[in-house]
Coordinates of C-alpha atoms in Angstrom, one line a residue:
X1 CA 17.8 -26.0 -9.2
X2 CA 15.0 -28.5 -9.1
X3 CA 17.6 -31.1 -8.2
X4 CA 16.4 -33.8 -5.9
X5 CA 20.0 -34.2 -5.1
X6 CA 19.8 -33.6 -8.8
X7 CA 23.1 -35.4 -8.7
X8 CA 20.8 -38.3 -7.9
X9 CA 19.0 -37.7 -11.2
X10 CA 22.0 -36.5 -13.3
X11 CA 24.4 -39.0 -11.7
X12 CA 21.9 -41.7 -12.4
X13 CA 22.0 -40.7 -16.0
X14 CA 25.8 -40.4 -15.7
X15 CA 25.9 -44.0 -14.8
X16 CA 25.5 -44.6 -18.5
X17 CA 28.9 -43.0 -18.9
X18 CA 30.6 -45.5 -16.6
X19 CA 29.5 -48.4 -18.8
X20 CA 31.0 -46.8 -21.8
X21 CA 34.8 -47.0 -22.2
X22 CA 34.8 -45.7 -25.7
X23 CA 33.1 -42.6 -27.1
X24 CA 31.8 -44.3 -30.3
X25 CA 31.8 -42.9 -33.8
X26 CA 29.4 -40.3 -35.0
X27 CA 27.1 -41.2 -37.8
X28 CA 25.8 -38.7 -40.4
X29 CA 23.1 -36.4 -39.2
X30 CA 19.5 -36.7 -40.4
X31 CA 17.8 -33.4 -41.3
X32 CA 14.2 -32.7 -41.6
X33 CA 14.3 -30.8 -44.9
X34 CA 12.5 -30.8 -48.2
X35 CA 14.6 -32.3 -51.0
X36 CA 14.3 -31.7 -54.7
X37 CA 13.2 -28.4 -56.3
X38 CA 13.2 -25.6 -53.8
X39 CA 11.2 -22.4 -54.0
X40 CA 11.5 -19.2 -52.1
X41 CA 8.6 -19.0 -49.6
X42 CA 6.4 -15.9 -49.7
X43 CA 7.3 -13.2 -47.3
X44 CA 6.2 -13.9 -43.8
X45 CA 5.9 -17.7 -44.3
X46 CA 9.6 -18.6 -44.2
X47 CA 10.2 -21.6 -41.9
X48 CA 11.4 -21.1 -38.3
X49 CA 14.4 -23.4 -38.0
X50 CA 15.2 -25.2 -34.7
X51 CA 17.8 -27.8 -33.9
X52 CA 17.7 -31.0 -31.8
X53 CA 20.9 -32.7 -30.7
X54 CA 20.5 -36.3 -29.4
X55 CA 23.1 -38.9 -28.8
X56 CA 21.0 -41.3 -30.8
X57 CA 23.9 -43.7 -31.7
X58 CA 25.7 -43.4 -28.4
X59 CA 27.6 -46.5 -27.1
X60 CA 25.0 -47.0 -24.4
X61 CA 22.3 -48.0 -26.8
X62 CA 20.4 -46.8 -29.8
X63 CA 17.3 -45.7 -27.8
X64 CA 18.9 -44.4 -24.6
X65 CA 18.8 -40.8 -25.5
X66 CA 16.1 -40.5 -28.2
X67 CA 13.0 -40.0 -26.0
X68 CA 13.1 -36.1 -25.7
X69 CA 13.9 -35.9 -29.4
X70 CA 10.9 -38.0 -30.4
X71 CA 8.6 -36.0 -28.1
X72 CA 9.8 -32.7 -29.5
X73 CA 9.4 -33.9 -33.1
X74 CA 5.8 -35.0 -32.3
X75 CA 5.0 -31.6 -31.0
X76 CA 6.4 -29.7 -34.0
X77 CA 4.6 -32.1 -36.4
X78 CA 1.3 -31.4 -34.8
X79 CA 2.1 -27.7 -34.6
X80 CA 2.8 -27.5 -38.3
X81 CA -0.3 -29.4 -39.1
X82 CA -2.2 -26.7 -37.3
X83 CA -0.6 -23.8 -39.1
X84 CA 2.7 -23.4 -37.4
X85 CA 3.6 -20.2 -35.5
X86 CA 1.9 -17.1 -36.9
X87 CA 1.5 -19.0 -40.2
X88 CA 5.2 -20.1 -40.4
X89 CA 6.1 -23.8 -40.1
X90 CA 8.8 -24.9 -37.8
X91 CA 11.6 -26.7 -39.6
X92 CA 13.4 -29.2 -37.4
X93 CA 17.1 -30.0 -38.0
X94 CA 18.3 -33.2 -36.2
X95 CA 21.9 -34.0 -35.4
X96 CA 23.2 -37.2 -33.9
X97 CA 26.4 -36.5 -32.0
X98 CA 27.2 -40.2 -31.5
X99 CA 27.6 -39.7 -27.8
X100 CA 31.1 -38.2 -28.2
X101 CA 32.4 -34.7 -27.3
X102 CA 33.9 -34.3 -30.8
X103 CA 30.6 -35.2 -32.4
X104 CA 28.7 -32.9 -30.1
X105 CA 31.0 -29.9 -31.1
X106 CA 30.4 -30.8 -34.8
X107 CA 26.6 -30.8 -34.2
X108 CA 26.8 -27.4 -32.5
X109 CA 28.8 -25.9 -35.4
X110 CA 26.5 -27.4 -38.0
X111 CA 23.2 -26.3 -36.4
X112 CA 24.3 -22.8 -35.3
X113 CA 26.8 -21.8 -38.0
X114 CA 25.5 -23.6 -41.1
X115 CA 21.8 -24.2 -40.4
X116 CA 21.4 -20.9 -38.5
X117 CA 18.8 -22.3 -36.1
X118 CA 16.9 -19.9 -33.9
X119 CA 17.2 -22.2 -30.9
X120 CA 18.1 -25.7 -29.8
X121 CA 15.3 -27.7 -28.2
X122 CA 15.3 -30.8 -26.0
X123 CA 19.0 -31.4 -26.2
X124 CA 19.9 -34.9 -24.9
X125 CA 23.7 -35.3 -25.1
X126 CA 25.9 -37.9 -23.4
X127 CA 28.8 -35.4 -23.6
X128 CA 27.6 -31.8 -24.1
X129 CA 31.1 -30.6 -25.0
X130 CA 29.7 -27.9 -27.2
X131 CA 27.7 -26.2 -24.5
X132 CA 30.2 -23.3 -24.1
X133 CA 30.0 -22.7 -27.9
X134 CA 26.2 -22.5 -27.7
X135 CA 26.3 -20.0 -24.9
X136 CA 28.9 -17.8 -26.5
X137 CA 26.8 -17.7 -29.7
X138 CA 23.8 -16.7 -27.5
X139 CA 21.6 -19.4 -28.9
X140 CA 18.9 -20.3 -26.4
X141 CA 19.0 -24.0 -25.6
X142 CA 15.5 -24.8 -24.4
X143 CA 14.4 -27.7 -22.2
X144 CA 17.5 -29.9 -22.4
X145 CA 18.1 -32.9 -20.2
X146 CA 20.7 -32.1 -17.4
X147 CA 22.8 -35.2 -17.9
X148 CA 25.9 -33.2 -17.0
X149 CA 26.4 -29.8 -15.4
X150 CA 26.1 -27.6 -18.5
X151 CA 22.6 -26.3 -17.6
X152 CA 23.9 -25.1 -14.2
X153 CA 27.0 -23.6 -15.8
X154 CA 26.3 -21.4 -18.8
X155 CA 23.9 -18.6 -19.6
X156 CA 21.4 -19.1 -22.5
X157 CA 21.0 -22.7 -21.6
X158 CA 17.7 -23.6 -20.0
X159 CA 17.3 -27.1 -18.7
X160 CA 13.9 -28.7 -18.4
X161 CA 14.0 -28.5 -14.6
X162 CA 15.3 -25.0 -14.2
X163 CA 18.2 -23.7 -12.2
X164 CA 19.0 -21.3 -9.4
X165 CA 22.8 -21.3 -10.1
X166 CA 24.6 -18.1 -11.2
X167 CA 25.5 -19.8 -14.6
X168 CA 28.6 -17.7 -15.1
X169 CA 30.8 -20.3 -16.7
X170 CA 31.5 -22.3 -13.5
X171 CA 29.2 -25.2 -12.5
X172 CA 26.9 -24.2 -9.7
X173 CA 28.4 -22.2 -6.9
X174 CA 32.2 -22.3 -7.1
X175 CA 32.0 -25.8 -8.8
X176 CA 29.5 -27.2 -6.3
X177 CA 25.9 -28.1 -7.2
X178 CA 23.2 -28.5 -4.6
X179 CA 20.2 -30.8 -4.4
X180 CA 17.4 -31.6 -2.1
X181 CA 16.4 -34.8 -0.3
X182 CA 12.7 -34.7 -1.2
X183 CA 12.6 -38.2 -2.7
X184 CA 13.9 -39.7 0.5
X185 CA 11.6 -37.6 2.6
X186 CA 8.7 -38.8 0.5
X187 CA 9.3 -42.5 1.0
X188 CA 9.9 -41.9 4.8
X189 CA 6.8 -39.8 5.4
X190 CA 4.4 -41.2 2.8
X191 CA 5.4 -44.9 2.7
X192 CA 6.9 -45.3 6.2
X193 CA 10.3 -46.4 5.0
X194 CA 13.0 -46.5 7.6
X195 CA 15.8 -48.7 6.3
X196 CA 17.2 -48.1 2.8
X197 CA 19.6 -50.2 0.7
X198 CA 21.9 -48.6 -1.8
X199 CA 23.4 -51.0 -4.4
X200 CA 26.3 -50.1 -6.6
X201 CA 29.2 -51.4 -8.6
X202 CA 32.8 -51.4 -7.4
X203 CA 33.5 -48.8 -10.0
X204 CA 34.5 -45.2 -9.3
X205 CA 31.5 -43.3 -10.7
X206 CA 29.0 -45.9 -9.5
X207 CA 30.5 -45.9 -6.0
X208 CA 30.6 -42.1 -5.9
X209 CA 26.9 -41.8 -6.8
X210 CA 26.1 -44.5 -4.2
X211 CA 27.8 -42.4 -1.5
X212 CA 25.8 -39.4 -2.6
X213 CA 22.5 -41.3 -2.3
X214 CA 23.6 -42.7 1.1
X215 CA 24.4 -39.2 2.4
X216 CA 21.0 -37.9 1.4
X217 CA 19.3 -40.9 3.0
X218 CA 21.2 -40.4 6.3
X219 CA 20.2 -36.7 6.3
X220 CA 16.6 -37.9 6.3
X221 CA 17.2 -40.3 9.2
X222 CA 17.3 -43.6 7.4
X223 CA 19.4 -46.6 8.5
X224 CA 21.4 -47.2 5.4
X225 CA 22.6 -50.6 4.1
X226 CA 25.2 -50.4 1.3
X227 CA 25.7 -53.3 -1.1
X228 CA 28.6 -53.3 -3.6
X229 CA 28.9 -55.8 -6.4
X230 CA 31.7 -56.5 -8.8
X231 CA 31.4 -54.6 -12.1
X232 CA 32.7 -57.5 -14.2
X233 CA 31.1 -60.4 -12.3
X234 CA 28.3 -59.0 -10.2
X235 CA 26.8 -61.3 -7.5
X236 CA 23.4 -59.7 -7.3
X237 CA 22.0 -62.7 -5.4
X238 CA 24.3 -62.1 -2.5
X239 CA 23.4 -58.4 -2.4
X240 CA 19.7 -59.3 -2.6
X241 CA 20.0 -61.8 0.2
X242 CA 21.8 -59.3 2.5
X243 CA 19.4 -56.4 1.9
X244 CA 16.6 -58.9 2.8
X245 CA 18.5 -59.9 5.9
X246 CA 19.0 -56.3 6.9
X247 CA 15.3 -55.6 6.5
X248 CA 15.5 -52.9 3.8
X249 CA 12.1 -51.1 3.2
X250 CA 13.3 -49.3 0.1
X251 CA 16.1 -49.9 -2.5
X252 CA 18.0 -47.3 -4.4
X253 CA 20.8 -48.1 -6.8
X254 CA 23.8 -46.9 -8.8
X255 CA 23.3 -49.4 -11.6
X256 CA 22.6 -49.4 -15.3
X257 CA 19.3 -50.7 -16.6
X258 CA 20.6 -54.2 -17.2
X259 CA 22.0 -54.3 -13.6
X260 CA 18.7 -53.2 -12.3
X261 CA 16.9 -56.0 -14.1
X262 CA 19.4 -58.5 -12.7
X263 CA 19.1 -57.1 -9.2
X264 CA 15.3 -57.3 -9.3
X265 CA 15.5 -60.9 -10.6
X266 CA 17.8 -61.8 -7.7
X267 CA 15.5 -60.1 -5.2
X268 CA 12.6 -62.2 -6.4
X269 CA 14.7 -65.4 -6.2
X270 CA 15.7 -64.8 -2.5
X271 CA 12.2 -63.5 -1.6
X272 CA 13.2 -60.0 -0.8
X273 CA 10.1 -57.9 -0.4
X274 CA 10.4 -54.2 -0.2
X275 CA 8.0 -51.2 -0.2
X276 CA 9.7 -49.7 -3.2
X277 CA 12.5 -50.3 -5.7
X278 CA 13.1 -46.7 -6.8
X279 CA 14.2 -45.8 -10.3
X280 CA 14.7 -42.4 -12.1
X281 CA 12.9 -40.6 -14.8
X282 CA 14.9 -42.1 -17.7
X283 CA 13.6 -45.6 -16.8
X284 CA 10.0 -44.3 -16.5
X285 CA 8.9 -46.1 -19.7
X286 CA 6.4 -48.5 -21.1
X287 CA 9.1 -51.2 -21.6
X288 CA 9.0 -52.3 -17.9
X289 CA 7.3 -55.7 -18.7
X290 CA 10.1 -56.6 -21.1
X291 CA 13.0 -55.1 -19.0
X292 CA 11.8 -56.9 -15.8
X293 CA 10.1 -59.9 -17.3
X294 CA 11.8 -62.4 -14.9
X295 CA 10.9 -60.5 -11.7
X296 CA 7.2 -60.0 -11.3
X297 CA 7.3 -59.2 -7.5
X298 CA 10.1 -56.6 -7.9
X299 CA 8.6 -55.3 -11.1
X300 CA 5.4 -54.4 -9.2
X301 CA 7.5 -52.7 -6.5
X302 CA 9.0 -50.3 -9.0
X303 CA 8.5 -46.6 -8.3
X304 CA 9.7 -43.6 -10.3
X305 CA 10.2 -40.0 -9.3
X306 CA 10.6 -36.9 -11.4
X307 CA 9.5 -33.3 -12.1
X308 CA 6.9 -33.8 -14.8
X309 CA 3.4 -35.2 -15.0
X310 CA 3.0 -38.9 -15.5
X311 CA 2.7 -39.7 -19.2
X312 CA -0.1 -42.2 -18.2
X313 CA -2.2 -39.5 -16.4
X314 CA -4.8 -39.3 -19.1
X315 CA -7.2 -37.4 -16.8
X316 CA -5.2 -34.3 -17.8
X317 CA -6.0 -32.7 -21.2
X318 CA -2.3 -31.8 -21.9
X319 CA -1.3 -35.5 -21.4
X320 CA -4.1 -36.7 -23.6
X321 CA -2.9 -34.4 -26.4
X322 CA 0.7 -35.7 -26.0
X323 CA -0.5 -39.3 -26.1
X324 CA -2.7 -38.8 -29.2
X325 CA 0.2 -37.2 -31.0
X326 CA 2.6 -40.0 -30.1
X327 CA 0.4 -43.0 -30.6
X328 CA 2.5 -44.1 -33.6
X329 CA 5.6 -44.6 -31.4
X330 CA 6.5 -48.2 -30.4
X331 CA 7.0 -47.2 -26.8
X332 CA 6.1 -44.4 -24.5
X333 CA 8.3 -42.7 -21.9
X334 CA 8.5 -39.8 -19.5
X335 CA 11.4 -38.4 -21.5
X336 CA 9.2 -38.2 -24.6
X337 CA 6.7 -36.1 -22.6
X338 CA 9.5 -33.8 -21.4
X339 CA 10.7 -33.4 -25.0
X340 CA 7.2 -32.5 -26.0
X341 CA 7.1 -29.9 -23.1
X342 CA 10.4 -28.5 -24.3
X343 CA 9.1 -28.0 -27.8
X344 CA 6.0 -26.4 -26.4
X345 CA 8.2 -24.0 -24.4
X346 CA 10.0 -22.9 -27.5
X347 CA 6.7 -22.4 -29.2
X348 CA 5.4 -20.1 -26.5
X349 CA 8.6 -18.1 -26.6
X350 CA 8.5 -17.8 -30.4
X351 CA 4.8 -16.7 -30.4
X352 CA 5.7 -14.0 -27.9
X353 CA 8.1 -12.7 -30.5
X354 CA 6.0 -13.1 -33.6
X355 CA 5.0 -9.4 -33.7
X356 CA 8.6 -8.1 -33.6
X357 CA 10.5 -10.9 -35.1
X358 CA 11.4 -14.4 -34.0
X359 CA 15.1 -14.0 -33.3
X360 CA 17.6 -15.7 -31.0
X361 CA 17.7 -12.6 -28.8
X362 CA 13.9 -12.3 -28.4
X363 CA 13.4 -16.0 -27.6
X364 CA 16.3 -15.8 -25.1
X365 CA 14.6 -12.8 -23.4
X366 CA 11.4 -14.8 -23.0
X367 CA 13.3 -17.7 -21.5
X368 CA 15.1 -15.4 -19.1
X369 CA 11.7 -14.2 -17.9
X370 CA 10.3 -17.7 -17.5
X371 CA 8.9 -17.9 -14.0
X372 CA 6.8 -20.8 -13.0
X373 CA 6.5 -22.2 -16.5
X374 CA 4.5 -25.5 -16.6
X375 CA 3.8 -26.3 -20.3
X376 CA 0.1 -26.3 -19.5
X377 CA 0.5 -28.4 -16.4
X378 CA 3.0 -30.9 -17.7
X379 CA 5.9 -29.6 -15.6
X380 CA 6.3 -28.7 -12.0
X381 CA 6.7 -24.9 -12.2
X382 CA 10.1 -24.2 -13.6
X383 CA 12.2 -21.2 -12.5
X384 CA 15.5 -19.7 -13.5
X385 CA 17.2 -17.5 -11.0
X386 CA 20.8 -16.5 -10.4
X387 CA 21.3 -16.7 -6.7
X388 CA 24.7 -15.4 -5.4
X389 CA 24.6 -18.1 -2.6
X390 CA 23.0 -21.5 -2.7
X391 CA 19.9 -21.9 -0.6
X392 CA 20.3 -24.0 2.6
X393 CA 16.7 -25.3 2.4
X394 CA 14.1 -25.3 -0.3
X395 CA 10.5 -26.3 -0.8
X396 CA 10.6 -28.8 -3.6
X397 CA 7.8 -30.8 -5.2
X398 CA 8.0 -34.1 -7.0
X399 CA 6.0 -36.4 -9.3
X400 CA 5.7 -40.0 -8.2
X401 CA 4.4 -43.1 -10.0
X402 CA 4.3 -46.8 -9.2
X403 CA 4.3 -49.6 -11.7
X404 CA 1.3 -52.0 -11.7
X405 CA 1.0 -54.9 -14.1
X406 CA -2.1 -54.4 -16.2
X407 CA -2.3 -50.7 -15.3
X408 CA 1.2 -49.3 -16.1
X409 CA 2.6 -46.4 -14.2
X410 CA 0.0 -45.2 -11.7
X411 CA 0.4 -41.7 -10.3
X412 CA 0.8 -41.4 -6.5
X413 CA -0.7 -38.2 -5.3
X414 CA -0.3 -34.9 -7.2
X415 CA 3.0 -33.5 -8.2
X416 CA 2.0 -29.9 -7.2
X417 CA 1.1 -31.0 -3.7
X418 CA 3.7 -33.6 -2.9
X419 CA 6.1 -31.0 -1.7
X420 CA 8.6 -30.8 1.1
X421 CA 10.9 -28.3 2.8
X422 CA 14.2 -30.1 2.6
X423 CA 17.9 -29.3 3.1
X424 CA 20.1 -28.6 0.1
X425 CA 23.3 -30.7 0.1
X426 CA 26.4 -29.9 -2.0
X427 CA 28.0 -32.3 -4.4
X428 CA 30.5 -31.9 -7.2
X429 CA 29.6 -33.0 -10.8

């Protein structure tokens, strides 16, 4: 449960749902497989097959959920170029679920029942409807993005940030998840923020998420200013003018990417200067100059928080390796790095099984024993425990970066030392 009010992270991703009235149709899957004449590989060199489910054609955009997939693919391509795992290549099977629950179930059946994958890696699904099927089949799902509550609900599912929940088929503890307030503590203690604005739409999911953020902020002693804009005809200028009048130091939001860009533009127009405009890990990308092209002041006040090492931190060897392997991609993102870390995690698990047989059960045993896994320093140490009761407080660390034109995302401190003992607050997914 590395949830910084992980409802804050998951609900922020869930905001993509609120902008999607339809589920969209699922397109055919793309498999990484050799076509044409097939031969039986020599004994001991048969490929190790893994599956990656991504909502690549989801109704929220063609690239919204592809970062982890692209990072994982890059890892496996480099791994195979270096000889694979104990001489065996990893064969990646991709499945696009189209962002729908029906499509997700189809992907799960295809990868597990037809393709017989050993594991799923870097799952990034808008609607992970097939999570229960994955768990019942005892297929380890490694390093998935916790967009919903699945990774705090089912055994055999191992989210990229870990979990302390019982994972007995019910989300969290009796349907409640818990998350910490370390992000708010960080901006209060390290940046001196005292007044926070929370901007949301007048839409149920957006408003609920805004209330969650406001609750966490108040628990950390902030004066909280709430701004609500109309979903259909948002007046961001009025919201920006009011948060300026109220003297907000830091701004959080319950908006989509387009709404964030409009809010930033309005803040620049009215002259609202803040210490930080805080965004989440999904928006920790190299596309900031394009996304926020009309708001240079707000753009340079963007901060992102997460639980993985900044993909721009080239002082770290593991980051340099990731960047070298992904230099052919048009954009870079934190989600790509986390997909890379997920694939590395599977690789470490598979290598531990090479002597006895790389099976679903063996890989799952390794994952169950994962304690403090870091993917060579790319992740804040990940843990999986099954606590009978949720912790009331927890020491939690976070990775922080700030956007600077000409420099990109600049790390602030170190993710293994930016740590706080914070209360754990309940919320319902």
